[in-house]
Amino acid sequence: MNKTRIITLLSALVVSLAAVSLLWAGTTVEDTFDMKTKEYTEAGGHKYSPVPFTHKKHHEDYKITCGECHHDENGKALELTMGDDVQRCIECHDKLGKAPKGKGKKKLKGKEKRQYHAEAVHDNCITCHKAFNKEFKKKAKDKKAKGPAPTSCKKCHTEGKIKK
């Protein structure tokens, strides 16, 4: 074999290996993880205990697609599969905590309100949980039955407010 042919074959091998590694690249998704955000820790800590999120349960048991939580800047669901790389919520919803409230504060709505990380996460989870519970109640024989999806602070933030 001549030198040019060897270099061409080696180059093709390197490109092939790179392509295969890109196909296998992605994120390992833990079954359950605490929704901790380093930006809160750096700013003095979370106000309430981080929520233990059951990724596997939501995806496999409840058949929730990735796009029901992960969306683009217009709120449109992203077409993802388990293990795809995704941006963290805080990268777009980049204001820590909840939107300011109270006397003299501008009441924020929609996209402006969801700039605040806690507002966006709560809106996403609670809206979905309420819809799930409504469907659950329709199908339940006991019309007073409550759905299994938590919608109150203490049901998600199981350890409550963090004392500092």
mmCIF file of C-alpha atoms in Angstrom:
data_model
loop_
_atom_site.group_PDB
_atom_site.id
_atom_site.type_symbol
_atom_site.label_atom_id
_atom_site.label_comp_id
_atom_site.label_asym_id
_atom_site.label_seq_id
_atom_site.Cartn_x
_atom_site.Cartn_y
_atom_site.Cartn_z
ATOM 1 C CA MET A 1 0.000 0.000 0.000
ATOM 2 C CA ASN A 2 1.253 3.416 -0.756
ATOM 3 C CA LYS A 3 1.527 6.187 1.829
ATOM 4 C CA THR A 4 -1.405 8.223 0.413
ATOM 5 C CA ARG A 5 -3.771 5.265 0.586
ATOM 6 C CA ILE A 6 -2.808 4.507 4.215
ATOM 7 C CA ILE A 7 -3.388 8.138 5.217
ATOM 8 C CA THR A 8 -6.763 8.138 3.430
ATOM 9 C CA LEU A 9 -7.847 4.920 5.182
ATOM 10 C CA LEU A 10 -6.704 6.176 8.590
ATOM 11 C CA SER A 11 -8.542 9.469 8.024
ATOM 12 C CA ALA A 12 -11.707 7.598 7.061
ATOM 13 C CA LEU A 13 -11.384 5.457 10.208
ATOM 14 C CA VAL A 14 -11.000 8.526 12.440
ATOM 15 C CA VAL A 15 -14.027 10.234 10.834
ATOM 16 C CA SER A 16 -16.089 7.033 11.204
ATOM 17 C CA LEU A 17 -15.177 6.697 14.888
ATOM 18 C CA ALA A 18 -16.069 10.353 15.477
ATOM 19 C CA ALA A 19 -19.449 9.876 13.764
ATOM 20 C CA VAL A 20 -20.238 6.775 15.838
ATOM 21 C CA SER A 21 -19.268 8.510 19.077
ATOM 22 C CA LEU A 22 -21.568 11.435 18.194
ATOM 23 C CA LEU A 23 -24.439 9.006 17.673
ATOM 24 C CA TRP A 24 -23.824 7.507 21.102
ATOM 25 C CA ALA A 25 -23.258 10.864 22.755
ATOM 26 C CA GLY A 26 -25.916 12.226 25.016
ATOM 27 C CA THR A 27 -26.747 12.454 28.634
ATOM 28 C CA THR A 28 -27.199 9.602 31.026
ATOM 29 C CA VAL A 29 -30.553 10.252 32.645
ATOM 30 C CA GLU A 30 -30.806 9.189 36.267
ATOM 31 C CA ASP A 31 -34.037 7.434 37.306
ATOM 32 C CA THR A 32 -34.531 9.935 40.135
ATOM 33 C CA PHE A 33 -32.623 13.119 40.873
ATOM 34 C CA ASP A 34 -32.988 16.175 43.094
ATOM 35 C CA MET A 35 -33.861 19.276 41.111
ATOM 36 C CA LYS A 36 -30.970 21.227 42.595
ATOM 37 C CA THR A 37 -29.613 24.201 40.724
ATOM 38 C CA LYS A 38 -26.030 25.285 41.383
ATOM 39 C CA GLU A 39 -26.958 28.919 40.747
ATOM 40 C CA TYR A 40 -29.184 28.878 43.862
ATOM 41 C CA THR A 41 -26.413 27.291 45.920
ATOM 42 C CA GLU A 42 -23.976 29.967 44.749
ATOM 43 C CA ALA A 43 -26.531 32.667 45.671
ATOM 44 C CA GLY A 44 -27.021 31.361 49.215
ATOM 45 C CA GLY A 45 -29.125 28.263 48.732
ATOM 46 C CA HIS A 46 -32.590 27.067 47.838
ATOM 47 C CA LYS A 47 -35.461 28.464 49.932
ATOM 48 C CA TYR A 48 -37.267 25.092 49.979
ATOM 49 C CA SER A 49 -35.921 21.571 49.806
ATOM 50 C CA PRO A 50 -35.103 20.539 46.231
ATOM 51 C CA VAL A 51 -37.752 18.324 44.645
ATOM 52 C CA PRO A 52 -36.813 14.688 44.041
ATOM 53 C CA PHE A 53 -37.871 14.253 40.401
ATOM 54 C CA THR A 54 -38.726 10.743 39.209
ATOM 55 C CA HIS A 55 -37.662 10.981 35.583
ATOM 56 C CA LYS A 56 -38.126 7.259 34.888
ATOM 57 C CA LYS A 57 -41.608 7.187 36.453
ATOM 58 C CA HIS A 58 -42.783 10.181 34.439
ATOM 59 C CA HIS A 59 -41.358 8.854 31.177
ATOM 60 C CA GLU A 60 -42.061 5.125 31.459
ATOM 61 C CA ASP A 61 -45.044 4.802 33.808
ATOM 62 C CA TYR A 62 -46.996 7.899 32.764
ATOM 63 C CA LYS A 63 -45.789 7.914 29.124
ATOM 64 C CA ILE A 64 -44.840 11.579 29.278
ATOM 65 C CA THR A 65 -42.698 12.597 26.329
ATOM 66 C CA CYS A 66 -39.556 14.676 26.755
ATOM 67 C CA GLY A 67 -41.201 17.621 24.983
ATOM 68 C CA GLU A 68 -43.916 17.923 27.613
ATOM 69 C CA CYS A 69 -41.286 19.435 29.912
ATOM 70 C CA HIS A 70 -38.494 20.463 27.538
ATOM 71 C CA HIS A 71 -39.524 23.202 25.105
ATOM 72 C CA ASP A 72 -38.095 25.908 22.874
ATOM 73 C CA GLU A 73 -38.170 29.656 23.568
ATOM 74 C CA ASN A 74 -41.749 29.829 22.237
ATOM 75 C CA GLY A 75 -43.022 27.043 24.494
ATOM 76 C CA LYS A 76 -43.149 24.538 21.611
ATOM 77 C CA ALA A 77 -42.332 20.971 22.658
ATOM 78 C CA LEU A 78 -38.897 19.752 21.616
ATOM 79 C CA GLU A 79 -38.691 16.447 19.801
ATOM 80 C CA LEU A 80 -36.228 14.588 21.998
ATOM 81 C CA THR A 81 -35.531 11.024 22.975
ATOM 82 C CA MET A 82 -34.278 9.790 26.324
ATOM 83 C CA GLY A 83 -30.598 10.628 26.675
ATOM 84 C CA ASP A 84 -30.513 13.581 24.271
ATOM 85 C CA ASP A 85 -28.592 16.570 25.568
ATOM 86 C CA VAL A 86 -30.910 19.293 26.862
ATOM 87 C CA GLN A 87 -30.428 22.746 28.280
ATOM 88 C CA ARG A 88 -31.100 23.172 31.961
ATOM 89 C CA CYS A 89 -34.206 25.231 32.779
ATOM 90 C CA ILE A 90 -32.075 27.938 34.423
ATOM 91 C CA GLU A 91 -30.299 28.643 31.132
ATOM 92 C CA CYS A 92 -33.432 30.313 29.725
ATOM 93 C CA HIS A 93 -35.436 30.981 32.903
ATOM 94 C CA ASP A 94 -32.417 32.774 34.306
ATOM 95 C CA LYS A 95 -33.800 34.930 37.120
ATOM 96 C CA LEU A 96 -33.519 33.094 40.422
ATOM 97 C CA GLY A 97 -36.552 32.549 42.628
ATOM 98 C CA LYS A 98 -40.082 33.786 42.111
ATOM 99 C CA ALA A 99 -41.291 37.002 40.518
ATOM 100 C CA PRO A 100 -41.522 39.934 42.941
ATOM 101 C CA LYS A 101 -44.988 40.395 44.447
ATOM 102 C CA GLY A 102 -46.705 42.841 46.681
ATOM 103 C CA LYS A 103 -47.529 46.493 46.985
ATOM 104 C CA GLY A 104 -45.738 48.673 44.457
ATOM 105 C CA LYS A 105 -44.492 45.711 42.412
ATOM 106 C CA LYS A 106 -45.474 45.315 38.775
ATOM 107 C CA LYS A 107 -47.632 42.213 38.340
ATOM 108 C CA LEU A 108 -45.834 40.048 35.803
ATOM 109 C CA LYS A 109 -47.614 37.627 33.486
ATOM 110 C CA GLY A 110 -46.771 35.056 30.836
ATOM 111 C CA LYS A 111 -43.277 34.974 29.394
ATOM 112 C CA GLU A 112 -42.118 37.876 31.571
ATOM 113 C CA LYS A 113 -43.152 36.008 34.745
ATOM 114 C CA ARG A 114 -41.635 32.732 33.530
ATOM 115 C CA GLN A 115 -38.213 34.412 33.211
ATOM 116 C CA TYR A 116 -38.078 33.624 36.923
ATOM 117 C CA HIS A 117 -36.853 30.065 37.338
ATOM 118 C CA ALA A 118 -39.180 29.051 40.184
ATOM 119 C CA GLU A 119 -42.224 30.443 38.355
ATOM 120 C CA ALA A 120 -41.386 28.519 35.164
ATOM 121 C CA VAL A 121 -40.737 25.222 36.935
ATOM 122 C CA HIS A 122 -43.816 25.509 39.147
ATOM 123 C CA ASP A 123 -46.015 26.508 36.199
ATOM 124 C CA ASN A 124 -44.768 23.578 34.113
ATOM 125 C CA CYS A 125 -45.155 20.939 36.837
ATOM 126 C CA ILE A 126 -48.339 22.122 38.532
ATOM 127 C CA THR A 127 -50.230 22.720 35.262
ATOM 128 C CA CYS A 128 -49.409 19.188 34.113
ATOM 129 C CA HIS A 129 -50.202 17.647 37.513
ATOM 130 C CA LYS A 130 -53.592 19.393 37.692
ATOM 131 C CA ALA A 131 -54.507 18.176 34.193
ATOM 132 C CA PHE A 132 -53.406 14.643 35.091
ATOM 133 C CA ASN A 133 -55.467 14.685 38.297
ATOM 134 C CA LYS A 134 -58.529 15.990 36.420
ATOM 135 C CA GLU A 135 -58.314 13.042 33.985
ATOM 136 C CA PHE A 136 -57.699 10.661 36.886
ATOM 137 C CA LYS A 137 -60.833 11.936 38.644
ATOM 138 C CA LYS A 138 -62.946 11.515 35.472
ATOM 139 C CA LYS A 139 -61.893 7.870 35.199
ATOM 140 C CA ALA A 140 -62.142 7.090 38.928
ATOM 141 C CA LYS A 141 -65.202 5.306 40.269
ATOM 142 C CA ASP A 142 -65.005 7.364 43.451
ATOM 143 C CA LYS A 143 -65.793 10.915 42.326
ATOM 144 C CA LYS A 144 -64.173 12.320 45.478
ATOM 145 C CA ALA A 145 -60.898 10.616 44.618
ATOM 146 C CA LYS A 146 -57.875 12.867 44.422
ATOM 147 C CA GLY A 147 -55.304 12.335 41.724
ATOM 148 C CA PRO A 148 -51.883 11.025 42.604
ATOM 149 C CA ALA A 149 -49.948 13.947 41.107
ATOM 150 C CA PRO A 150 -48.890 16.403 43.831
ATOM 151 C CA THR A 151 -49.964 20.035 43.510
ATOM 152 C CA SER A 152 -49.132 21.488 46.929
ATOM 153 C CA CYS A 153 -45.786 22.777 48.209
ATOM 154 C CA LYS A 154 -45.305 20.120 50.891
ATOM 155 C CA LYS A 155 -46.116 17.221 48.557
ATOM 156 C CA CYS A 156 -43.161 18.118 46.306
ATOM 157 C CA HIS A 157 -40.826 19.930 48.687
ATOM 158 C CA THR A 158 -41.014 17.013 51.109
ATOM 159 C CA GLU A 159 -38.469 18.441 53.552
ATOM 160 C CA GLY A 160 -40.140 21.858 53.597
ATOM 161 C CA LYS A 161 -38.480 25.220 54.016
ATOM 162 C CA ILE A 162 -34.722 25.197 54.506
ATOM 163 C CA LYS A 163 -33.602 26.803 57.757
ATOM 164 C CA LYS A 164 -30.532 29.003 57.416
#
